[in-house]
Coordinates of C-alpha atoms in Angstrom, one line a residue:
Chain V
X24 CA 83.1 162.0 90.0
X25 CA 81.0 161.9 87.2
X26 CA 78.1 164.5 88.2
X27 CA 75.3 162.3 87.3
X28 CA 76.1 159.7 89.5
X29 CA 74.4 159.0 92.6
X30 CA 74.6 157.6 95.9
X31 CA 72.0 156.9 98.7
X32 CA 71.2 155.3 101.3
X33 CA 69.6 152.1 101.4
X34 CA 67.5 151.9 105.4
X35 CA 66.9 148.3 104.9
X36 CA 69.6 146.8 107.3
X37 CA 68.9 145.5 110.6
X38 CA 68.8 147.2 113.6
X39 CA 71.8 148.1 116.1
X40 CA 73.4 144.9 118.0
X41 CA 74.4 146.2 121.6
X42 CA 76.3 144.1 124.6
X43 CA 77.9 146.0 127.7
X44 CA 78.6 149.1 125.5
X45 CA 79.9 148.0 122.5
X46 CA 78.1 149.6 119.6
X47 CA 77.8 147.2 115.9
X48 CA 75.4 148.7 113.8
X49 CA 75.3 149.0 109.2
X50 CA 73.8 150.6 106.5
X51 CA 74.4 149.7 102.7
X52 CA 75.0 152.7 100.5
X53 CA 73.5 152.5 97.0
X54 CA 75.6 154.0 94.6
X55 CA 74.5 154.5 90.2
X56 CA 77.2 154.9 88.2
X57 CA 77.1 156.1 84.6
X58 CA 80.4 155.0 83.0
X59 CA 82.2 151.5 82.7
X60 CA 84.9 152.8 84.7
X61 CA 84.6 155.5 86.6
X62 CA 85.8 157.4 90.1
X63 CA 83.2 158.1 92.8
X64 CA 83.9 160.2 95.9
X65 CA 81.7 158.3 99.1
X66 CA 83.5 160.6 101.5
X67 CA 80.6 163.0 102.3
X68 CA 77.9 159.9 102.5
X69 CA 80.1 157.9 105.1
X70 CA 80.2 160.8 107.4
X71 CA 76.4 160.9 107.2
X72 CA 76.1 157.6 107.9
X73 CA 78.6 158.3 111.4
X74 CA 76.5 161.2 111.6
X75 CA 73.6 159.0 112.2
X76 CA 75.1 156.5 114.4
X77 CA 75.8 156.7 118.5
X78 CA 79.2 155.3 117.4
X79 CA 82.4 157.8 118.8
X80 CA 85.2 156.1 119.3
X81 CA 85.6 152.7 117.4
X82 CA 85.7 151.6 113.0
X83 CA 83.8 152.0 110.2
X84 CA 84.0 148.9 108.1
X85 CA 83.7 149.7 104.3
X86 CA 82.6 146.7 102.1
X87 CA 82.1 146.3 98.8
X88 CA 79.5 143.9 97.5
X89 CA 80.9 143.6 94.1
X90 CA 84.1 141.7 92.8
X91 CA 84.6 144.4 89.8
X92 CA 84.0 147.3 92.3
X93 CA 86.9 148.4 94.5
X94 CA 87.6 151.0 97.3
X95 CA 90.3 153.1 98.0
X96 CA 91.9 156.5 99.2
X97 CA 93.3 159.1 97.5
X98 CA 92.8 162.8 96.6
X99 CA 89.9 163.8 94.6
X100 CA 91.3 166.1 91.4
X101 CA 90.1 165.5 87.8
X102 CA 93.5 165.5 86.6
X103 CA 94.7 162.9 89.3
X104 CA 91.4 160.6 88.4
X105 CA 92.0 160.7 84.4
X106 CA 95.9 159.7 85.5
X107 CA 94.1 156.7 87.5
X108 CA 91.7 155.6 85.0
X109 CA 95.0 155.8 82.2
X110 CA 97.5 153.8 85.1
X111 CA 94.7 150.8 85.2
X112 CA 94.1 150.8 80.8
X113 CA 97.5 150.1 80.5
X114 CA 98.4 147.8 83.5
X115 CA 95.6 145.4 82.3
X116 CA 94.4 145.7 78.4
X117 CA 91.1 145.7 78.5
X118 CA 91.0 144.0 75.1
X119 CA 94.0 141.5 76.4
X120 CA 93.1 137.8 75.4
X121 CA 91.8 136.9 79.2
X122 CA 90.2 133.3 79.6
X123 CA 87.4 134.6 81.1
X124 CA 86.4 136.6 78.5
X125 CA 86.4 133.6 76.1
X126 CA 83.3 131.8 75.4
X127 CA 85.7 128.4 75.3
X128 CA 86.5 129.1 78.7
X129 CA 83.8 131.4 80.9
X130 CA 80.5 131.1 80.4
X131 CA 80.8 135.2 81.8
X132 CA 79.2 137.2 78.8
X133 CA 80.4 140.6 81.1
X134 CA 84.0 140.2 79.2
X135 CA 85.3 141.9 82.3
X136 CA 88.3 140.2 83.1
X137 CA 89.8 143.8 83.4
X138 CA 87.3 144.6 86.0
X139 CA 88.3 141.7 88.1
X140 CA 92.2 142.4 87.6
X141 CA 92.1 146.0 88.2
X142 CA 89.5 145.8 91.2
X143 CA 92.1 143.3 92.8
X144 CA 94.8 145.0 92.8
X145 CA 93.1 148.1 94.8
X146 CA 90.8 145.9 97.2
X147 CA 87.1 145.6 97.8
X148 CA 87.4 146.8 101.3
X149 CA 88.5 149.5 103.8
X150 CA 88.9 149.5 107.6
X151 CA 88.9 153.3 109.0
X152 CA 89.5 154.8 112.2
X153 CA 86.0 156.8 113.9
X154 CA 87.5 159.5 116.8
X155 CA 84.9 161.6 118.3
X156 CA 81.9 160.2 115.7
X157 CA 84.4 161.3 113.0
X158 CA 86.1 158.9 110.5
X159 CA 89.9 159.8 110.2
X160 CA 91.2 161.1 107.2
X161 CA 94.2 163.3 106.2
X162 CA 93.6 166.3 104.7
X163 CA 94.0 165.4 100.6
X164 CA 92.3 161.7 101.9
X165 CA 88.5 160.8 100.1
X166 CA 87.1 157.0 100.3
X167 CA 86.8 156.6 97.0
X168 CA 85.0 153.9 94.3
X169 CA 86.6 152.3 91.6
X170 CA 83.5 151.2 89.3
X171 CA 85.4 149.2 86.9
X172 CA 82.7 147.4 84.8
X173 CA 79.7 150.0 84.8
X174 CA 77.1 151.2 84.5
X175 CA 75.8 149.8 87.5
X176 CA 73.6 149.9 90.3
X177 CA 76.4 148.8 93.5
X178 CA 76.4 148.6 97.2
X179 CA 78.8 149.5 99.6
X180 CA 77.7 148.1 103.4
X181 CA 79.3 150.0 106.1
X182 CA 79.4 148.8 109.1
X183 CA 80.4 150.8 112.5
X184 CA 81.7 148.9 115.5
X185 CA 82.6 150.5 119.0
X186 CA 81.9 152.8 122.1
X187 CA 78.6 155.3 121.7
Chain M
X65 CA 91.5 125.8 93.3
X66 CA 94.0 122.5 93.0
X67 CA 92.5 119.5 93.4
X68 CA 95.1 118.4 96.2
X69 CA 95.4 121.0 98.2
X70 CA 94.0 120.7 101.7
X71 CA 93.0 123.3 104.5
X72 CA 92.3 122.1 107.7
X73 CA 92.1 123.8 111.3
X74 CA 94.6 123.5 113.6
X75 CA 93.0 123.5 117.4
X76 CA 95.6 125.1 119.3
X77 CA 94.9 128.7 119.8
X78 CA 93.9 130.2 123.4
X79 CA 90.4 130.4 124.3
X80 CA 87.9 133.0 124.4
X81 CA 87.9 136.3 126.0
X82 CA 85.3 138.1 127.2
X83 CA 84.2 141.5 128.7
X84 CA 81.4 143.0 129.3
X85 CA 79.7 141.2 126.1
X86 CA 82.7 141.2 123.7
X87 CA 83.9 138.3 122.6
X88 CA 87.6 137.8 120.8
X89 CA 88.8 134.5 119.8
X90 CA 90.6 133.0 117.3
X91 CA 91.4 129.8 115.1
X92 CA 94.1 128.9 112.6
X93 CA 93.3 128.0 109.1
X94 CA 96.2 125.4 108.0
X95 CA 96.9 125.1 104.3
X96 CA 98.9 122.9 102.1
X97 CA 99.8 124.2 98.9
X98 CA 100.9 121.9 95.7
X99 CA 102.2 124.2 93.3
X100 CA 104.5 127.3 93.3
X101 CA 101.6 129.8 92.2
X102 CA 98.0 128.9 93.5
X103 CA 94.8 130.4 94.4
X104 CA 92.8 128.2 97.3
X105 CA 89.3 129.2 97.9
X106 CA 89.4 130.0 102.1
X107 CA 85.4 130.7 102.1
X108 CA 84.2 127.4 103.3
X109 CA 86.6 126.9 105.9
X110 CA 85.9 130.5 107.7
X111 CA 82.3 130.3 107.4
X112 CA 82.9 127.0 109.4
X113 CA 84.9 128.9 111.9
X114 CA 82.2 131.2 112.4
X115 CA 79.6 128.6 113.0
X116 CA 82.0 127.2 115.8
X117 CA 81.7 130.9 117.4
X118 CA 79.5 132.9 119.3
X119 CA 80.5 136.1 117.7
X120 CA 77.0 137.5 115.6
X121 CA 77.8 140.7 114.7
X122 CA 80.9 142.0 114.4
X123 CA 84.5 141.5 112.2
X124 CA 86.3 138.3 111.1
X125 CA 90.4 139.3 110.6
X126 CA 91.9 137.4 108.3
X127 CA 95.9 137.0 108.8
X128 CA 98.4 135.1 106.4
X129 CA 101.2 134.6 108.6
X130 CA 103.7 134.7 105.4
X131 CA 105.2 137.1 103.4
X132 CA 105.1 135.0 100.0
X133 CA 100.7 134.2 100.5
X134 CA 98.7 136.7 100.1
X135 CA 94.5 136.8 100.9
X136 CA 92.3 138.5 98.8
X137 CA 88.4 138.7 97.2
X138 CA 87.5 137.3 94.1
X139 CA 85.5 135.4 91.9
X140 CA 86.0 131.3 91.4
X141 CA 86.5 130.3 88.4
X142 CA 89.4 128.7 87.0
X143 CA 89.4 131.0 83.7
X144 CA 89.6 133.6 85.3
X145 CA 92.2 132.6 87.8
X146 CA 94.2 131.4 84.8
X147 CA 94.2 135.0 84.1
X148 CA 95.1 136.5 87.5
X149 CA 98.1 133.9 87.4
X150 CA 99.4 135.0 83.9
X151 CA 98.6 138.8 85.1
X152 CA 101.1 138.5 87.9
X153 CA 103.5 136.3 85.6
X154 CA 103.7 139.2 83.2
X155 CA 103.7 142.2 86.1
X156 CA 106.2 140.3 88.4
X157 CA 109.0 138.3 86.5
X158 CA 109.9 135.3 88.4
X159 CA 113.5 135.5 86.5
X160 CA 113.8 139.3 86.6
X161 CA 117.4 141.1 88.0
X162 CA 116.1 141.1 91.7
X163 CA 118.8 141.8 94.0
X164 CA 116.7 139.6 96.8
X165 CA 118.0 136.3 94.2
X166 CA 121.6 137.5 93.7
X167 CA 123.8 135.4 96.6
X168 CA 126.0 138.8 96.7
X169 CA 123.4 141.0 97.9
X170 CA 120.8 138.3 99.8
X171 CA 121.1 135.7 102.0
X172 CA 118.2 134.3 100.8
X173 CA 118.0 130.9 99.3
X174 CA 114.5 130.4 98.0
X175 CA 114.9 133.1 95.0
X176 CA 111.5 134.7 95.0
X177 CA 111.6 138.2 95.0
X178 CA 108.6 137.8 92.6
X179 CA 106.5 136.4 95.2
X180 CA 107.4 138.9 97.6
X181 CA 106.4 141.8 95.0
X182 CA 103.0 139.7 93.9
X183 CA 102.0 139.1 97.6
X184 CA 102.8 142.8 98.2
X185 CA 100.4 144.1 95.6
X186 CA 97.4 141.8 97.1
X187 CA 98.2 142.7 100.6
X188 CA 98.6 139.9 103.3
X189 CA 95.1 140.3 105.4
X190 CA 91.7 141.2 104.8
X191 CA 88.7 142.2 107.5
X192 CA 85.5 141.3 107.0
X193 CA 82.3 142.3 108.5
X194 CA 79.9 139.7 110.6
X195 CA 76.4 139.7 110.7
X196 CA 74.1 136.9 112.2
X197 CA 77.1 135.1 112.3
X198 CA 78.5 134.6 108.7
X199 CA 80.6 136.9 107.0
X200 CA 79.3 139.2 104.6
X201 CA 80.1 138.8 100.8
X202 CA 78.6 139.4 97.6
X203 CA 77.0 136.8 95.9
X204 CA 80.0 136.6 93.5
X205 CA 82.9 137.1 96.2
X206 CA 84.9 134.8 98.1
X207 CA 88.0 134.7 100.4
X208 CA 91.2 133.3 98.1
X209 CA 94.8 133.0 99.3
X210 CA 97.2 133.2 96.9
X211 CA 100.1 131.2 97.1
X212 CA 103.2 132.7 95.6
X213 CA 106.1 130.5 96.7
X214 CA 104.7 126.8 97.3
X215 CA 104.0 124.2 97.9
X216 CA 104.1 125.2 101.3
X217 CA 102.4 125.0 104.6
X218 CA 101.0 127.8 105.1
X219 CA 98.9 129.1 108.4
X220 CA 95.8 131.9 108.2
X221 CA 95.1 133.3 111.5
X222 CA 91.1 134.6 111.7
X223 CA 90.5 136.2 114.5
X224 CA 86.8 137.4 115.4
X225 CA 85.6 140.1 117.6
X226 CA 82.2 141.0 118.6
X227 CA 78.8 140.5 120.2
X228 CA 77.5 137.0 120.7
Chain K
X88 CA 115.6 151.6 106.6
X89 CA 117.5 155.0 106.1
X90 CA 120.3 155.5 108.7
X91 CA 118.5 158.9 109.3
X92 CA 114.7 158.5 109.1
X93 CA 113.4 158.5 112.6
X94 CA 110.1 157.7 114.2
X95 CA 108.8 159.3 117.2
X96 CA 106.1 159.2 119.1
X97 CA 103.5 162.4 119.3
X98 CA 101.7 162.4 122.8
X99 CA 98.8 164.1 121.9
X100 CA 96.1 162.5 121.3
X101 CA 92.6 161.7 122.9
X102 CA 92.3 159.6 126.3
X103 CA 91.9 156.1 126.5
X104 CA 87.7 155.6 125.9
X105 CA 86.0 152.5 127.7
X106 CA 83.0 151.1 127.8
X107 CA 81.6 147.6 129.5
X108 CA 85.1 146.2 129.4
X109 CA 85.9 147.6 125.4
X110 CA 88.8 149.9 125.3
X111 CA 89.7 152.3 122.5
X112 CA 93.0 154.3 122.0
X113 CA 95.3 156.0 119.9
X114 CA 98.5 157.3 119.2
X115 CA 100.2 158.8 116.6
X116 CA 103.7 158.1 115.3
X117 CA 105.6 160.8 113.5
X118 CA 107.6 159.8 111.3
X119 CA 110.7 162.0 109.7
X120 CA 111.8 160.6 106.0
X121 CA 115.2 161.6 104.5
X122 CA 114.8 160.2 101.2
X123 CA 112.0 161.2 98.3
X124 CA 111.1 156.9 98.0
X125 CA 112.0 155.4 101.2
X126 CA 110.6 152.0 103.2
X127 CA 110.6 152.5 106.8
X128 CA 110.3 150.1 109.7
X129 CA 107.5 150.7 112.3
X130 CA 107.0 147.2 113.6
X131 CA 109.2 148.1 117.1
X132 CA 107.0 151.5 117.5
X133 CA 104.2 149.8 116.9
X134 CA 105.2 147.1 119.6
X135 CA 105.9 150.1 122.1
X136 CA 102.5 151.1 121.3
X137 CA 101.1 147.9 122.5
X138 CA 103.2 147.5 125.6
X139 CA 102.3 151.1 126.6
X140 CA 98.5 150.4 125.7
X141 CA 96.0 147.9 128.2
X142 CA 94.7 146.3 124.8
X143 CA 95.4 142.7 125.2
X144 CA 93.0 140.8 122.8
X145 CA 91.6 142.6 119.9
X146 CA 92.8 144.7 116.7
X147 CA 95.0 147.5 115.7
X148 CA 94.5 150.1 113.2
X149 CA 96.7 151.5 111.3
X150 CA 96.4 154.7 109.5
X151 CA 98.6 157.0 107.1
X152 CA 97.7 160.4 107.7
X153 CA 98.6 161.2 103.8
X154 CA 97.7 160.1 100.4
X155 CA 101.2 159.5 99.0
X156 CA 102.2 157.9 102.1
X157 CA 101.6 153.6 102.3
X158 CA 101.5 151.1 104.7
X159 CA 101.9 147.4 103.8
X160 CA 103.6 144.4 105.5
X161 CA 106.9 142.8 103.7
X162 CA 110.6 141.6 105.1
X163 CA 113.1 143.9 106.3
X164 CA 116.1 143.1 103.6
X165 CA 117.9 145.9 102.3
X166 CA 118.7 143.9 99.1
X167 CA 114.3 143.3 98.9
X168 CA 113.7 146.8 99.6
X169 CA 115.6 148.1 96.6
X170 CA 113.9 145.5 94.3
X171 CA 110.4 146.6 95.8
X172 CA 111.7 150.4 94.9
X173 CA 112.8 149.5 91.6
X174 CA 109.5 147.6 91.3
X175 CA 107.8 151.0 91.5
X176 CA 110.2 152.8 89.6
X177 CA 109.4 151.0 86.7
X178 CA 105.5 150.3 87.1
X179 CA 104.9 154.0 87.3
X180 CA 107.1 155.9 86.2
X181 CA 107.7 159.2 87.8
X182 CA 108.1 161.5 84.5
X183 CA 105.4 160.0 82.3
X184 CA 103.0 162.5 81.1
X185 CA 100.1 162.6 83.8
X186 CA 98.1 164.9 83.9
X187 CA 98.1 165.5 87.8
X188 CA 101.6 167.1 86.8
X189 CA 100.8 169.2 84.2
X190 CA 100.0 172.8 85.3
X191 CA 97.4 173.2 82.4
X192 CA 95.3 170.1 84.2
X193 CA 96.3 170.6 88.1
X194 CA 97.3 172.9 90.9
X195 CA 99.5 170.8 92.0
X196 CA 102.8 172.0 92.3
X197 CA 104.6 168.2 93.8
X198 CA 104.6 166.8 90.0
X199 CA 104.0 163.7 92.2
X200 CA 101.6 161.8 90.0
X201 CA 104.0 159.1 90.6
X202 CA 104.2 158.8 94.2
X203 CA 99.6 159.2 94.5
X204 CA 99.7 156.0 92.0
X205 CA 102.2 153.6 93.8
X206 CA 101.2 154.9 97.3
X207 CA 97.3 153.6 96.1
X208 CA 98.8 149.9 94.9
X209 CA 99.9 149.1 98.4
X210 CA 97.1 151.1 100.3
X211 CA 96.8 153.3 103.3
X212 CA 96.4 151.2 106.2
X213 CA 96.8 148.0 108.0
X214 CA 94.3 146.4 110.8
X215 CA 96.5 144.2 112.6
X216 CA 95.7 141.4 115.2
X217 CA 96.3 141.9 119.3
X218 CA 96.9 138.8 121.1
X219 CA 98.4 138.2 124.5
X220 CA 99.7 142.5 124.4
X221 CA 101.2 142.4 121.2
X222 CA 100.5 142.2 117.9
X223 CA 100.0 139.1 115.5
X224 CA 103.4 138.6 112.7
X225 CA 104.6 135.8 111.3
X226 CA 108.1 135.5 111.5
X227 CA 109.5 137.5 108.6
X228 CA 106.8 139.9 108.6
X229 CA 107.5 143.8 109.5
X230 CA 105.3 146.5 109.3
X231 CA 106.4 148.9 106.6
X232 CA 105.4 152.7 105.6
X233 CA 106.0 153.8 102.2
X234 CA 107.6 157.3 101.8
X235 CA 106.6 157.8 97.9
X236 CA 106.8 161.3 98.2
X237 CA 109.8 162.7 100.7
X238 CA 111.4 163.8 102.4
X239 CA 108.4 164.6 104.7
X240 CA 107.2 164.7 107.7
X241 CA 104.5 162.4 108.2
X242 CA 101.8 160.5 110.5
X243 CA 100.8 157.0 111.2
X244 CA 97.8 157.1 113.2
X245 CA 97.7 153.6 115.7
X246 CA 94.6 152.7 117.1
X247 CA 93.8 150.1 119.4
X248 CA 90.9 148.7 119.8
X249 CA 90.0 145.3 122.2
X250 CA 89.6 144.0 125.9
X251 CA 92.1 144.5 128.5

């Protein structure tokens, strides 16, 4: 994770939803990043989100609000996340002649059409597992953000559903 | 999305269950491909299904009952799904040495490995979250299938589970 | 499937939580790989999971316990699997120069660079429909883990969540 980048929490969302014990409640997490593309570990901000929630036993529904910004688990380790960055530059050229970066074409002056390919194949979403107001995760296992066409102000909304 | 192609809802799943102010129920999405490769926009369709519910807050699974169509988040527009087409035409060869094609190893007569391998890499089911009764997306996302083997009729199970 | 990979099932996880009708469980499945990239079946453990469960309408959450460890949904043909393997092989290969391998860069003594990479194109978990007991597949589909990394022990966390 780049160090400058940042991520709050945005208390705008609605309040908690409750029927005969079942538990739905969301918050949108804010994230800056400072790079075009660019790794960013949400791990430590989810659980504070659990933390604050009478969920215990249920899921926590990730969701990104983006189409070029993707989520996904893996280990967080410098070395792995310059392999990442390298794997995605060379799976899909950023400079590749994509339609939708020509004006013929797209009226999209982003020329991102990497960003969409690469955030595709990872997913905008993730559906985890909450065990005694805990998300599961392995030991090596972060959520992490792919920001693939930053910098950029993005939101994540998470959403917990289940038993308080 | 191709002109021709047609999604409709078939009305034969089982009804609504209930307890103690969850709700489950279900619908099929039916959809009729034209070509062998295509991306059909779903988002319309399961915003319908929605309004027919009483779920409000909670999650909408999306199922593609197929291994060969594949569900995932993008943008619409055809430029860029011009590009997301030619991306998997040049990660998945549809004439590559698959053993899946070769009569002495497979039993299978339809000769598409590649769209098992291109389905594979979007992944076959997405969950969304629910809030006053729509699904959540970003302003630029919607819900594509991608059809990999077509034309075909193909069948997307969304199931939704919440709070009324 | 390898002739000698085996799945079991751990019994020891939490009780059975309920609330106003909701029900939430787990189980885990340990799985025993033979091979260092290997596909493994878990759709009929999965199914035991069910039938031992009271979840009759709702979801199920699937989990890999591990970062170089997938889950994703594809046929069960031997001939498929090795194309799928070979697939990999040749998108990622495992002696490039990453960094993740590279004792200057990482601590890391796997070199398994690779099997991180792969393991994050297919993801980490499935959430599967419940209807009627059992889960929701079309006819071809199986539930798959990806052993990118073996021969391991490793764990597939199952949770189900839904009425009774």
């Amino acid at each position: 994770m780049n160090k400058s980048s940042t991520v709050t929490v945005r208390p705008s969302l609605p309040a908690v939803s409750t029927a005969g014990g079942l538990i739905v409640q969301a918050e949108a997490l804010e994230l800056q990043t400072t790079e075009r593309v660019e790794l960013v570990d949400l791990t430590d901000q989810i659980r504070d989100v659990l933390r604050r929630s009478q969920v215990r036993e249920g899921i926590a529904s990730l969701w990104s609000m983006h189409t070029t910004c993707a989520l996904f688990i893996n280990e967080v380790q410098s070395a792995l996340h310059a392999d990442i960055q390298r794997f995605f530059e060379q799976l899909v050229a950023q400079n590749g002649e994509w339609m939708h970066n020509d004006p013929a074409h797209s009226d999209c002056d982003r020329m991102n059409a990497d960003a969409h390919l690469r955030a595709m194949i990872l997913g905008h979403s993730l559906t985890l597992q909450v065990t005694g107001g805990a998300v599961v995760l392995g030991t090596w296992q972060r959520v992490l953000a792919a920001e693939m066409d930053g910098p950029r102000t993005r939101t994540i909304r998470v959403q917990l559903m289940g038993i308080g």
